[in-house]
Coordinates of C-alpha atoms in Angstrom, one line a residue:
M732 CA 0.0 0.0 0.0
G733 CA 1.2 3.5 -0.8
F734 CA 1.7 6.3 1.7
L735 CA -1.4 7.8 3.3
Y736 CA -1.8 11.5 2.6
D737 CA -3.6 13.2 5.5
Y738 CA -5.7 15.4 3.3
K739 CA -8.0 16.7 6.0
N740 CA -5.2 18.0 8.2
R741 CA -3.2 19.2 5.1
K742 CA -6.3 21.2 4.0
K743 CA -5.9 23.3 7.2
E744 CA -2.2 23.9 6.5
V745 CA -3.0 25.0 2.9
E746 CA -5.7 27.4 4.2
E747 CA -3.2 28.9 6.7
I748 CA -0.8 29.6 3.8
L749 CA -3.5 31.1 1.7
D750 CA -4.9 33.3 4.4
N751 CA -1.7 34.4 6.1
T752 CA 0.4 35.6 3.2
D753 CA 1.2 39.3 3.7
G754 CA 1.1 42.0 1.1
I755 CA 3.9 42.4 -1.4
K756 CA 6.5 45.1 -0.6
E757 CA 8.0 47.0 -3.5
V758 CA 11.7 47.9 -2.9
K759 CA 14.6 49.4 -4.7
T760 CA 16.7 46.2 -4.4
F761 CA 16.0 42.7 -3.2
P762 CA 17.0 42.2 0.5
V763 CA 19.2 39.4 1.8
D764 CA 17.7 35.9 1.7
T765 CA 17.1 35.9 5.4
S766 CA 14.6 38.7 5.0
F767 CA 12.3 36.4 3.1
T768 CA 9.7 34.5 5.0
Y769 CA 6.8 32.2 4.0
T770 CA 4.4 35.1 4.4
N771 CA 6.1 38.0 2.6
G772 CA 7.3 38.9 -0.8
Y773 CA 9.5 41.6 -2.4
K774 CA 9.2 43.3 -5.8
A775 CA 12.1 45.1 -7.5
W776 CA 14.0 45.5 -10.7
A777 CA 15.8 42.3 -11.8
T778 CA 17.7 41.0 -14.8
A779 CA 17.9 37.4 -15.7
I780 CA 20.3 35.8 -18.1
F781 CA 20.1 32.3 -19.6
V782 CA 22.8 30.6 -21.6
D783 CA 21.4 27.7 -23.5
L784 CA 23.3 25.1 -25.6
R785 CA 22.0 24.7 -29.2
N786 CA 21.2 21.2 -30.6
S787 CA 22.2 19.5 -27.4
T788 CA 19.8 16.6 -27.8
E789 CA 21.4 15.7 -31.1
L790 CA 24.9 16.3 -29.8
F791 CA 24.4 14.2 -26.7
S792 CA 22.9 11.3 -28.8
N793 CA 25.7 11.2 -31.3
E794 CA 28.8 11.6 -29.1
D795 CA 30.3 9.3 -26.5
E796 CA 29.9 10.1 -22.8
S797 CA 33.6 11.1 -22.3
K798 CA 33.4 13.7 -25.0
I799 CA 30.1 15.0 -23.7
S800 CA 31.4 15.3 -20.2
K801 CA 34.4 17.4 -21.4
M802 CA 32.3 19.7 -23.4
I803 CA 29.6 20.2 -20.7
R804 CA 32.2 20.9 -18.0
G805 CA 34.1 23.3 -20.3
F806 CA 30.9 25.1 -21.0
T807 CA 29.3 25.2 -17.5
S808 CA 32.4 25.9 -15.4
E809 CA 33.5 29.1 -17.2
V810 CA 30.0 30.4 -17.9
I811 CA 29.3 30.1 -14.1
E812 CA 32.6 31.8 -13.4
I813 CA 31.8 34.7 -15.7
L814 CA 28.3 35.2 -14.3
K815 CA 29.3 35.2 -10.6
Q816 CA 32.8 36.7 -10.6
D817 CA 33.0 39.9 -8.5
M818 CA 29.3 39.9 -7.9
S819 CA 28.1 40.6 -4.4
D820 CA 25.2 38.7 -2.7
D821 CA 23.3 42.0 -2.9
I822 CA 23.3 41.8 -6.7
L823 CA 23.6 38.1 -7.6
K824 CA 20.4 36.5 -6.2
E825 CA 20.5 33.1 -7.8
I826 CA 22.7 31.1 -10.1
G827 CA 22.3 27.5 -11.3
I828 CA 22.0 24.9 -14.1
R829 CA 18.8 23.7 -15.7
G830 CA 19.6 20.7 -17.9
D831 CA 22.0 22.1 -20.5
C832 CA 21.4 25.7 -19.6
V833 CA 23.2 28.0 -17.1
Y834 CA 21.3 30.9 -15.7
S835 CA 21.6 33.7 -13.2
I836 CA 19.3 36.3 -11.7
Y837 CA 20.5 39.7 -10.5
S838 CA 19.0 42.5 -8.5
T839 CA 19.5 45.5 -10.8
P840 CA 18.3 48.7 -9.3
T841 CA 20.3 51.0 -11.6
K842 CA 21.1 51.1 -15.3
D843 CA 24.8 50.5 -14.5
D844 CA 23.8 47.2 -12.9
V845 CA 21.8 46.2 -16.0
Y846 CA 24.7 47.2 -18.3
E847 CA 27.1 45.0 -16.1
V848 CA 24.9 42.0 -16.8
N849 CA 24.9 42.8 -20.5
Y850 CA 28.7 43.1 -20.5
R851 CA 29.0 39.6 -19.0
A852 CA 26.8 38.3 -21.9
C853 CA 29.3 39.7 -24.3
V854 CA 32.1 38.0 -22.3
I855 CA 30.3 34.7 -22.5
N856 CA 29.7 35.1 -26.3
T857 CA 33.5 35.7 -26.7
Y858 CA 34.4 32.8 -24.4
M859 CA 32.4 30.4 -26.6
K860 CA 34.8 31.2 -29.4
M861 CA 37.7 30.4 -27.1
L862 CA 36.1 27.2 -26.0
N863 CA 35.5 26.1 -29.6
E864 CA 39.1 26.7 -30.4
L865 CA 40.2 24.5 -27.5
L866 CA 37.6 21.8 -28.4
N867 CA 38.9 21.9 -32.0
K868 CA 42.5 21.3 -30.9
R869 CA 41.3 18.2 -29.1
K870 CA 39.2 17.0 -32.0
L871 CA 36.0 17.5 -30.0
P872 CA 32.8 18.8 -31.6
Q873 CA 32.1 22.5 -31.7
I874 CA 29.2 23.9 -29.6
T875 CA 27.1 27.0 -29.8
A876 CA 24.7 28.7 -27.4
G877 CA 21.9 31.2 -27.3
I878 CA 22.2 33.9 -24.6
G879 CA 18.9 35.5 -23.5
I880 CA 18.5 38.5 -21.2
S881 CA 15.4 40.2 -19.8
T882 CA 15.0 43.1 -17.4
G883 CA 11.9 44.2 -15.5
K884 CA 10.2 44.6 -12.2
T885 CA 10.0 41.1 -10.7
L886 CA 8.3 39.6 -7.6
A887 CA 10.3 37.2 -5.5
V888 CA 8.7 34.9 -2.9
K889 CA 10.0 32.2 -0.7
A890 CA 8.4 28.9 -1.5
G891 CA 8.6 25.4 -0.1
R892 CA 7.6 24.0 3.3
K893 CA 8.5 25.2 6.8
S894 CA 11.0 23.0 8.7
S895 CA 11.5 20.7 5.6
G896 CA 14.7 22.3 4.5
I897 CA 13.2 22.4 1.0
N898 CA 12.7 26.0 -0.1
N899 CA 13.8 28.5 -2.7
L900 CA 12.9 31.8 -4.1
V901 CA 10.3 31.7 -6.8
W902 CA 10.5 34.5 -9.4
V903 CA 7.1 35.7 -10.4
G904 CA 6.5 37.8 -13.6
K905 CA 7.8 37.6 -17.1
T906 CA 11.5 38.5 -16.6
V907 CA 12.9 35.1 -15.9
A908 CA 10.6 33.2 -18.2
E909 CA 11.3 35.7 -21.0
A910 CA 15.0 35.4 -20.6
A911 CA 14.7 31.6 -21.0
K912 CA 12.6 32.0 -24.2
L913 CA 15.0 34.5 -25.7
A914 CA 17.9 32.2 -25.0
D915 CA 16.1 29.6 -27.1
K916 CA 16.0 32.0 -30.0
G917 CA 19.7 32.8 -30.0
N918 CA 22.0 31.5 -32.7
K919 CA 19.2 30.4 -34.9
E920 CA 18.6 31.5 -38.5
D921 CA 19.0 35.3 -38.7
I922 CA 19.1 35.8 -34.9
G923 CA 22.3 36.7 -33.2
A924 CA 23.8 34.8 -30.2
I925 CA 22.8 37.4 -27.7
V926 CA 19.0 38.1 -27.6
I927 CA 17.7 40.8 -25.3
S928 CA 14.2 42.1 -24.4
S929 CA 13.1 45.5 -25.5
T930 CA 13.1 46.7 -21.9
H931 CA 16.7 45.5 -21.4
H932 CA 17.7 47.2 -24.6
Y933 CA 16.2 50.5 -23.4
N934 CA 18.1 50.2 -20.1
I935 CA 21.6 49.7 -21.6
I936 CA 21.5 52.2 -24.5
D937 CA 22.7 55.3 -22.5
K938 CA 25.6 53.3 -20.9
Q939 CA 26.5 51.8 -24.3
K940 CA 26.6 55.3 -25.9
E941 CA 29.1 56.2 -23.2
K942 CA 31.3 53.1 -23.1
N943 CA 31.0 51.5 -26.6
P944 CA 29.1 53.7 -29.1
S945 CA 30.0 51.5 -32.1
A946 CA 28.0 48.6 -30.5
L947 CA 24.8 50.5 -30.8
T948 CA 24.5 49.7 -34.5
R949 CA 25.2 46.0 -33.9
W950 CA 21.8 45.3 -32.3
I951 CA 19.3 44.1 -34.8
K952 CA 15.6 44.9 -34.0
H953 CA 13.2 42.0 -34.3
D954 CA 9.5 41.7 -33.4
G955 CA 9.6 42.5 -29.6
F956 CA 13.3 41.9 -29.0
Y957 CA 16.9 42.7 -30.2
S958 CA 19.7 40.4 -31.1
G959 CA 23.4 40.8 -31.8
N960 CA 26.8 39.0 -31.8
L961 CA 28.7 41.4 -29.6
T962 CA 32.1 40.4 -28.2
I963 CA 34.9 41.8 -26.1
P964 CA 37.4 43.3 -28.7
D965 CA 40.7 42.6 -26.8
F966 CA 39.5 39.1 -25.8
N967 CA 38.3 38.3 -29.3
E968 CA 41.6 39.6 -30.9
W969 CA 43.6 37.4 -28.5
I970 CA 41.6 34.3 -29.6
Q971 CA 42.1 35.2 -33.3
N972 CA 45.9 35.6 -32.7
G973 CA 46.3 32.1 -31.4
M974 CA 45.6 32.6 -27.6
K975 CA 49.3 32.9 -26.8
D976 CA 50.3 33.8 -23.3

């Protein structure tokens, strides 16, 4: 016989959750995780970035496990490093892996913060060139990725069960879901590797005019989003020149 679910008593628990959740507090930046309880929620500007491998199902089906392990580790380890390096806990709220996709979510109260996330996407796009050069030298298959970024006001609530040790922040709103969908578009047909939402594009333009004006013309406008193949010039040149120390 399977376990017995005490639905009568659990009904009371569910009603307590539904009836005792407090109102949502809108803040400039998300607080530390310890400020989240099972009855509150915070809403603030956030930026989500997803880096999603292309054609992974086919790739994983046609290559041996040793080669796949090398490629996946080469991909995930450095993408995670780029996304988290020099990011404080106040800004980097979550980072993880979903299947063949690496993602991170940032608290971005200023346009400078949004631009910083966008810059890291350009670093990742350049790193993929470096990784493919290293894979090629080892006669391993090349890989490509779509990089999706979305910015917007986002609600974060703590979800799980008290005392269970199983809990996490749940991000409510379109920002995180949109970033994942945009990543799925990247590096397909006429769409560039980096795909950004219209709101994200609006928030980086002023900073891009200041730091890298030539990049402004490299964003291609699509229906509801922008894409581009922006890279870091010095990093890209070093790769093209043979990656010599």
